Amino acid sequence: MRLNHVNELRLDTRDALRDAAEELYAEKGIDGVTTRGLAERAGVNMAAVNYHFRNKDNLTLEVFRDVARRTVKRRLDSLARIEAEAATENRAPHLWDVVEAFVDAYVNDDTPRTGILLAHLVLQHRVRPTEWTRAIVAQELDDFALRYMAVLHRAVPHLNEREVHWRYHLMVGAVMMSLSDQRTDGRMKRLSDGLANPEDRSQFRQELISFLVASFGSPCGGDGP
Amino acid sequence: MRLNHVNELRLDTRDALRDAAEELYAEKGIDGVTTRGLAERAGVNMAAVNYHFRNKDNLTLEVFRDVARRTVKRRLDSLARIEAEAATENRAPHLWDVVEAFVDAYVNDDTPRTGILLAHLVLQHRVRPTEWTRAIVAQELDDFALRYMAVLHRAVPHLNEREVHWRYHLMVGAVMMSLSDQRTDGRMKRLSDGLANPEDRSQFRQELISFLVASFGSPCGGDGP
DNA sequence: GCATGTTTCAAACATGCGCTTGAATCATGT
DNA sequence: ACATGATTCAAGCGCATGTTTGAAACATGC
């Protein structure tokens, strides 16, 4: 049975491992976490990872799949709300709202770790795709991406389908990289002498959204040769 | 002396290793390359890596430092040309030209491997910063970034300094991620049923530039709440 | 043509990793 | 109280990787 003594502070060994994994992955990145470090942080024996999760990849998969699901759920809810509001007013969704729905899933005060974890997942998948990153991206994120692009397209009808695809992916790239800057490098803050500071969440949110809205904006900004 | 037989096709062992490293890093990503694989591709003994480069990190550093320098040089030349032209016409540089100078260093037909190598370097630095990634970013790329932002700011005087910093970094993120999509994942092509295809270099170049120009564009695209 | 410094090579070494093992401990039903 | 199954634990196995080694092969100066 899965119960320690009554009033035991720590949860299950299994849950302790999952929590420790989420913490460590957020702190050290995916490659930086070892079975030994995981067990130590969770305060359990190393073999517990294999006992409860079969292997380390499986634990990692569970952790990141949940992060992906939480994020997707949050954004789908936002999209539904945006579409409902647009429907009652009999108009297309506002670009600003659609972009905000995307960004808010990463940059919000409720779930401060989610953004950086997702960024780790996506960057890891780009740097070194594995079975489990592929599984999460394909099973949890692809459907959402298509759904999101459908709504997005209605907000930016002046773009054709190809452009919507391109700009969606470029948007994802910009957001992921800015999230990772915040944690690993601090390059933006360093180069700007602290003027541009991703640690300031409201600044982060505002700069990100205004950049993205502009990038999707109506074709009045470009002055080609 | 560093010479094999006369008319020997292969270069130095040292150069053979460097070439093999550049090839393999572009193909397999940074983590996917081992000393053994490197030696095999170069057709030399494994110990040659340590004999000629002291250790593997040092070889990697040399390879990527040169890639960084080539890229930066190309862009500095472009910037100089843009500024000269702007000066003769007594005007600020055109945003379109400045963005093009950035993108062209990655997406061009002269050096097809450079873009993906740089993307690998930057993403690696974000996913798992090490001594040698830090060294290259700080020593080879930071100065350029500041120089580039100075020119950029003159092309988009309607943005303040903070916004320029933010958008420059977001631009870098978007470009890096789209480069890596092209190689590792193919997600964009998959999700769009082939409509958006980064392998098509001219499409790549065009979509990237129009996205970026729009994102810096004058503040007419955003419709905040 | 031999002596000397340089380069190559097969083999082994050291380390860190994920994972397994078999015994010990714990929780529970009867 | 005992039996049974679930869980924990210290120890170590197997493997891949970067690195070292000491001898052999090579090139060069005198």
XYZ file of C-alpha atoms (C1' of nucleotides) in Angstrom:
510
model
C 0.000 0.000 0.000
C 1.033 3.532 -0.660
C 0.933 5.173 2.735
C 3.524 6.248 5.208
C 2.665 6.963 8.797
C -0.318 9.132 9.469
C 0.508 12.856 9.370
C 3.604 12.105 7.366
C 4.706 15.341 5.729
C 6.210 13.836 2.585
C 3.957 12.390 -0.031
C 4.421 9.130 -1.757
C 7.894 8.255 -2.873
C 6.492 8.404 -6.365
C 5.117 11.915 -5.942
C 8.270 13.059 -4.197
C 10.253 11.953 -7.215
C 7.949 13.745 -9.628
C 8.123 16.948 -7.646
C 11.877 16.737 -7.354
C 12.140 16.101 -11.070
C 10.073 19.164 -11.908
C 12.202 21.273 -9.584
C 15.503 19.980 -10.860
C 14.575 20.152 -14.521
C 13.560 23.768 -14.072
C 16.801 24.543 -12.233
C 19.414 22.612 -14.133
C 17.912 21.837 -17.509
C 17.197 18.407 -18.796
C 20.714 17.143 -19.389
C 21.887 18.334 -16.025
C 19.684 15.989 -14.035
C 20.945 12.523 -13.070
C 19.167 9.641 -11.407
C 21.375 10.112 -8.399
C 20.692 13.822 -8.089
C 16.996 13.188 -8.502
C 16.901 10.633 -5.719
C 18.927 12.853 -3.436
C 16.619 15.840 -3.947
C 13.572 13.671 -3.363
C 15.168 12.113 -0.300
C 14.678 8.584 -1.575
C 16.861 5.765 -2.751
C 18.128 5.850 -6.321
C 16.504 2.556 -7.249
C 13.104 4.089 -6.561
C 13.198 5.772 -9.946
C 13.308 2.444 -11.732
C 10.941 0.786 -9.327
C 8.211 3.389 -9.684
C 8.792 4.610 -13.241
C 10.524 1.685 -14.991
C 13.270 4.026 -16.210
C 14.374 7.619 -16.122
C 12.996 8.549 -19.540
C 9.590 7.445 -18.404
C 9.706 9.707 -15.372
C 10.837 12.586 -17.551
C 8.077 11.855 -20.022
C 5.438 11.938 -17.281
C 6.699 15.209 -15.869
C 6.881 17.045 -19.152
C 3.716 15.565 -20.561
C 1.852 17.027 -17.616
C 3.494 20.384 -18.068
C 2.525 20.321 -21.735
C -1.049 19.356 -20.918
C -1.439 22.051 -18.301
C -0.177 24.656 -20.743
C -2.325 23.467 -23.621
C -5.402 23.315 -21.426
C -4.863 26.848 -20.245
C -4.533 28.132 -23.763
C -7.477 26.176 -25.103
C -9.613 27.719 -22.366
C -8.405 31.171 -23.351
C -9.118 30.500 -27.001
C -12.617 29.301 -26.194
C -13.274 32.458 -24.213
C -11.914 34.645 -27.002
C -14.017 32.903 -29.616
C -17.154 33.087 -27.493
C -16.699 36.792 -26.981
C -16.011 37.345 -30.662
C -19.101 35.324 -31.564
C -21.434 37.345 -29.355
C -20.125 40.516 -30.969
C -20.291 38.897 -34.366
C -16.699 39.650 -35.357
C -13.337 37.955 -35.790
C -11.154 37.458 -32.701
C -8.775 40.288 -31.852
C -5.147 39.597 -32.675
C -4.071 41.088 -29.392
C -6.247 38.651 -27.441
C -5.033 35.666 -29.420
C -1.392 36.553 -28.889
C -2.037 37.218 -25.225
C -3.546 33.765 -24.860
C -0.352 32.277 -26.179
C 1.992 34.306 -24.035
C -0.037 34.069 -20.838
C 0.413 30.340 -20.647
C 4.154 30.947 -20.219
C 4.304 34.255 -18.423
C 1.845 34.402 -15.560
C 2.008 34.521 -11.810
C -0.003 31.360 -11.155
C 2.454 28.844 -12.551
C 5.861 30.499 -12.639
C 7.768 27.326 -13.478
C 5.641 26.221 -16.396
C 7.123 28.566 -18.952
C 10.714 27.649 -18.336
C 9.911 23.946 -18.268
C 8.139 24.087 -21.597
C 11.016 26.066 -23.038
C 13.386 23.375 -21.838
C 11.273 20.705 -23.438
C 11.058 22.407 -26.795
C 14.714 23.438 -26.901
C 15.790 19.967 -25.867
C 13.697 18.530 -28.644
C 15.474 20.806 -31.084
C 18.971 20.233 -29.800
C 18.627 16.488 -29.324
C 15.314 14.922 -30.272
C 14.552 11.674 -28.470
C 11.683 9.242 -28.285
C 10.043 10.980 -25.377
C 10.386 14.538 -26.677
C 8.968 13.441 -30.005
C 6.079 11.727 -28.236
C 5.143 14.824 -26.257
C 5.476 17.248 -29.133
C 3.479 15.057 -31.491
C 0.801 13.921 -29.051
C 0.312 16.972 -26.853
C 1.388 20.007 -28.840
C 0.712 19.426 -32.536
C -3.073 19.376 -32.294
C -3.047 22.510 -30.240
C -0.767 24.259 -32.708
C -3.202 23.597 -35.545
C -6.159 24.701 -33.481
C -4.335 27.850 -32.447
C -3.349 28.671 -35.999
C -6.970 28.344 -37.088
C -8.055 30.993 -34.609
C -5.013 33.075 -35.342
C -5.784 33.063 -39.030
C -9.218 34.496 -38.399
C -7.579 37.307 -36.450
C -5.140 38.066 -39.269
C -7.108 37.441 -42.451
C -4.695 39.588 -44.465
C -2.072 36.821 -44.180
C -2.287 33.695 -46.291
C -2.026 30.215 -44.845
C 1.669 29.816 -45.472
C 2.424 33.081 -43.759
C 0.339 32.082 -40.770
C 2.304 28.866 -40.421
C 5.623 30.629 -40.716
C 4.780 33.348 -38.278
C 3.335 30.962 -35.759
C 6.555 28.993 -35.702
C 8.640 32.119 -35.572
C 6.501 33.269 -32.679
C 7.112 30.024 -30.829
C 10.830 30.408 -31.434
C 10.974 33.942 -30.136
C 9.023 33.057 -26.997
C 11.023 29.924 -26.229
C 14.335 31.655 -26.598
C 13.355 34.630 -24.496
C 12.202 32.274 -21.764
C 15.494 30.447 -21.805
C 17.475 33.670 -21.755
C 15.772 34.566 -18.537
C 17.097 31.448 -16.853
C 20.372 30.344 -18.347
C 22.169 33.297 -19.767
C 20.865 36.650 -18.680
C 22.298 37.957 -21.923
C 19.541 40.440 -22.591
C 19.934 42.040 -19.187
C 23.706 42.033 -19.469
C 23.871 43.612 -22.917
C 21.310 46.263 -22.064
C 22.854 47.153 -18.695
C 19.684 46.020 -16.966
C 17.380 48.118 -19.108
C 15.739 45.118 -20.750
C 15.049 42.652 -17.971
C 13.061 39.438 -18.517
C 12.906 38.845 -14.785
C 10.398 41.658 -14.618
C 7.333 39.632 -15.521
C 5.108 42.518 -16.517
C 7.830 43.986 -18.728
C 8.370 40.538 -20.199
C 4.711 40.119 -20.946
C 4.286 43.547 -22.444
C 7.370 43.516 -24.671
C 6.636 40.024 -25.887
C 3.053 40.779 -26.780
C 3.789 44.047 -28.517
C 6.562 42.411 -30.541
C 4.312 39.561 -31.608
C 1.296 41.700 -32.379
C 3.487 43.891 -34.544
C 4.959 40.887 -36.310
C 1.498 39.680 -37.310
C 0.300 43.168 -37.952
C -1.288 44.391 -41.148
C 1.172 44.843 -44.003
C 1.992 48.481 -43.408
C 5.366 48.102 -41.722
C 7.491 46.558 -44.421
C 9.305 48.675 -46.928
C 10.976 46.198 -49.252
C 13.525 47.242 -51.843
C 56.714 18.884 -40.397
C 53.100 18.901 -41.365
C 53.058 17.181 -44.719
C 52.040 13.801 -45.928
C 53.209 12.484 -49.257
C 53.183 14.882 -52.153
C 49.820 15.027 -53.922
C 48.176 13.617 -50.828
C 44.483 14.402 -51.038
C 43.829 14.726 -47.322
C 45.127 17.744 -45.460
C 46.798 17.721 -42.146
C 45.463 15.414 -39.523
C 44.631 18.543 -37.628
C 42.668 20.055 -40.486
C 40.991 16.765 -41.244
C 39.720 16.678 -37.688
C 38.436 20.233 -37.875
C 36.617 19.553 -41.114
C 35.142 16.339 -39.788
C 34.031 18.155 -36.653
C 32.246 20.848 -38.630
C 30.510 18.226 -40.732
C 29.468 16.075 -37.818
C 28.325 18.947 -35.638
C 26.118 20.173 -38.461
C 24.713 16.684 -39.008
C 24.259 15.324 -35.530
C 24.205 18.308 -33.238
C 26.748 19.000 -30.560
C 25.865 16.296 -28.060
C 25.705 13.651 -30.747
C 29.385 13.801 -31.618
C 31.905 11.585 -29.827
C 35.670 11.487 -29.980
C 35.473 8.112 -31.640
C 32.988 9.209 -34.274
C 35.078 12.273 -34.962
C 38.250 10.274 -35.499
C 36.462 7.776 -37.692
C 34.983 10.466 -39.942
C 38.365 12.170 -40.211
C 40.062 8.860 -40.880
C 42.572 9.311 -38.100
C 43.315 7.728 -34.779
C 41.246 8.742 -31.800
C 44.220 9.976 -29.804
C 44.865 12.592 -32.471
C 42.131 14.734 -30.967
C 43.982 15.051 -27.700
C 47.373 15.276 -29.359
C 46.421 18.146 -31.640
C 43.781 19.924 -29.591
C 44.568 18.990 -25.956
C 40.951 17.914 -25.445
C 37.648 17.659 -27.211
C 36.193 20.887 -25.827
C 39.105 22.763 -27.274
C 38.482 21.358 -30.724
C 34.824 22.246 -30.437
C 35.726 25.732 -29.287
C 37.979 26.266 -32.290
C 35.385 25.048 -34.756
C 32.549 27.156 -33.428
C 34.653 30.213 -32.769
C 35.539 30.268 -36.428
C 31.943 29.826 -37.457
C 30.996 32.719 -35.188
C 33.782 34.892 -36.579
C 32.865 34.181 -40.177
C 29.239 35.071 -39.478
C 30.056 38.226 -37.583
C 32.493 39.358 -40.248
C 29.919 38.884 -42.960
C 27.365 40.909 -41.064
C 29.769 43.676 -40.126
C 30.635 44.049 -43.794
C 26.952 44.273 -44.652
C 26.381 46.855 -41.938
C 29.292 48.954 -43.169
C 27.887 48.887 -46.694
C 24.431 49.832 -45.454
C 25.770 52.701 -43.397
C 27.907 53.985 -46.227
C 24.971 53.997 -48.596
C 22.773 55.690 -46.031
C 25.463 58.310 -45.410
C 25.803 59.227 -49.077
C 22.069 59.687 -49.268
C 22.104 61.516 -45.945
C 19.433 59.395 -44.323
C 19.019 56.668 -41.692
C 19.583 53.038 -42.753
C 16.563 51.203 -44.080
C 15.075 48.682 -41.678
C 14.674 46.197 -44.488
C 18.399 46.310 -45.278
C 19.413 45.977 -41.657
C 17.203 42.957 -41.128
C 18.423 41.447 -44.381
C 22.010 41.792 -43.214
C 21.167 39.757 -40.152
C 19.291 37.031 -41.955
C 21.673 36.721 -44.877
C 24.500 35.570 -42.657
C 22.412 32.484 -41.866
C 20.434 31.925 -45.016
C 22.589 32.223 -48.090
C 23.899 29.951 -50.759
C 27.605 30.595 -50.192
C 27.904 29.016 -46.754
C 24.948 26.669 -46.355
C 26.236 25.066 -43.164
C 26.957 28.244 -41.255
C 23.409 28.962 -40.213
C 22.693 25.598 -38.743
C 26.041 25.514 -36.948
C 25.430 28.883 -35.343
C 21.955 27.792 -34.357
C 23.427 24.719 -32.728
C 25.912 26.829 -30.837
C 23.353 29.268 -29.517
C 20.771 26.621 -28.633
C 23.423 24.516 -26.941
C 24.437 27.527 -24.912
C 20.850 27.976 -23.829
C 20.158 24.339 -23.060
C 23.465 23.626 -21.356
C 25.862 26.534 -21.004
C 29.493 25.480 -20.686
C 32.837 27.213 -20.498
C 33.388 27.138 -24.217
C 29.903 28.279 -25.241
C 30.135 31.131 -22.795
C 33.540 32.089 -24.160
C 32.337 32.253 -27.745
C 29.128 34.110 -26.980
C 30.864 36.654 -24.796
C 33.991 37.152 -26.899
C 32.677 36.825 -30.431
C 28.988 37.690 -30.406
C 28.317 40.276 -27.693
C 30.231 43.119 -29.298
C 28.568 42.474 -32.600
C 25.145 42.451 -30.983
C 25.700 45.892 -29.531
C 27.030 47.235 -32.798
C 24.086 45.758 -34.661
C 21.581 47.211 -32.235
C 23.112 50.645 -32.673
C 22.505 50.537 -36.422
C 19.128 48.937 -35.917
C 18.059 51.705 -33.591
C 18.781 54.312 -36.226
C 16.549 52.374 -38.610
C 13.685 52.223 -36.097
C 13.879 55.533 -34.236
C 10.260 55.202 -33.128
C 11.318 52.455 -30.677
C 13.071 53.282 -27.442
C 16.271 51.616 -26.342
C 14.596 48.987 -24.215
C 12.329 47.966 -27.061
C 15.272 47.686 -29.403
C 17.031 45.338 -27.000
C 13.949 43.229 -26.521
C 13.160 42.960 -30.188
C 16.713 42.204 -31.146
C 16.772 39.248 -28.765
C 13.361 38.097 -29.888
C 14.583 38.314 -33.443
C 17.594 36.157 -32.629
C 15.301 33.629 -30.977
C 12.949 33.409 -33.913
C 15.794 32.962 -36.380
C 17.636 30.357 -34.318
C 14.555 28.266 -33.785
C 13.485 28.360 -37.403
C 16.969 27.244 -38.414
C 16.848 24.341 -36.025
C 13.364 23.336 -37.164
C 14.717 22.929 -40.625
C 17.227 20.349 -39.515
C 15.959 18.417 -36.519
C 12.240 18.365 -36.513
C 10.613 19.384 -39.745
C 7.656 20.396 -37.655
C 6.731 23.405 -39.706
C 6.611 21.393 -42.906
C 4.723 18.583 -41.211
C 2.055 20.763 -39.631
C 1.491 22.773 -42.775
C 1.385 19.747 -45.082
C 4.433 21.011 -46.906
C 3.035 24.469 -47.498
C 5.541 26.197 -45.234
C 8.901 24.661 -46.025
C 12.151 25.973 -44.540
C 14.165 23.812 -46.914
C 13.183 26.206 -49.662
C 15.864 28.784 -49.031
C 14.248 31.655 -50.884
C 10.958 31.057 -49.095
C 12.858 30.863 -45.825
C 14.629 34.115 -46.486
C 11.527 35.951 -47.610
C 9.224 34.813 -44.801
C 11.852 35.461 -42.175
C 12.594 38.954 -43.379
C 8.979 39.979 -43.756
C 8.183 38.677 -40.275
C 11.080 40.560 -38.738
C 10.509 43.782 -40.621
C 6.893 43.711 -39.508
C 7.869 43.031 -35.914
C 10.071 46.140 -35.859
C 7.644 48.079 -37.918
C 6.200 51.439 -37.001
C 3.540 51.246 -34.283
C 0.531 50.886 -36.542
C -0.100 47.162 -36.235
C -0.970 46.782 -32.566
C -4.506 47.196 -31.333
C -4.261 46.793 -27.565
C -7.319 46.424 -25.379
C 72.818 6.825 -42.061
C 72.131 7.629 -37.762
C 70.119 10.605 -34.011
C 66.378 13.424 -32.681
C 62.134 15.309 -32.312
C 57.281 14.699 -34.179
C 53.320 12.167 -35.215
C 50.462 7.939 -35.241
C 48.539 3.884 -33.270
C 46.210 -0.016 -30.492
C 45.228 -0.717 -26.109
C 43.944 0.336 -21.708
C 42.365 3.577 -18.019
C 39.114 6.502 -15.375
C 34.761 8.225 -14.707
C 29.926 8.979 -14.689
C 25.817 7.296 -16.052
C 21.312 4.358 -16.032
C 19.969 0.311 -14.290
C 19.781 -4.334 -11.642
C 20.136 -7.245 -7.711
C 19.028 -9.675 -3.542
C 18.417 -9.007 0.956
C 16.100 -6.189 4.537
C 12.058 -3.674 6.007
C 7.403 -2.427 6.146
C 2.188 -2.851 5.805
C -1.640 -5.566 5.794
C -5.102 -9.607 5.878
C -6.335 -13.523 8.440
C 1.405 -13.971 15.442
C 2.386 -15.152 11.146
C 2.435 -15.091 6.041
C 2.428 -12.496 2.056
C 3.150 -8.992 -1.037
C 4.884 -4.184 -1.589
C 8.587 -1.079 -0.891
C 13.286 0.487 0.389
C 18.129 0.078 0.431
C 23.450 -0.423 -0.314
C 26.132 -2.343 -3.448
C 27.676 -3.241 -7.763
C 27.127 -4.294 -12.953
C 27.509 -2.857 -17.824
C 28.381 0.439 -20.946
C 29.772 4.689 -23.331
C 32.692 8.448 -23.210
C 37.013 11.445 -22.817
C 41.658 10.737 -21.942
C 46.299 8.638 -21.283
C 50.056 5.588 -22.378
C 54.182 3.617 -24.308
C 55.751 1.827 -28.205
C 56.099 2.053 -33.225
C 56.494 4.789 -37.524
C 57.892 8.837 -39.666
C 60.424 13.073 -41.022
C 64.374 15.845 -40.728
C 69.162 17.856 -39.591
C 73.815 16.852 -39.497
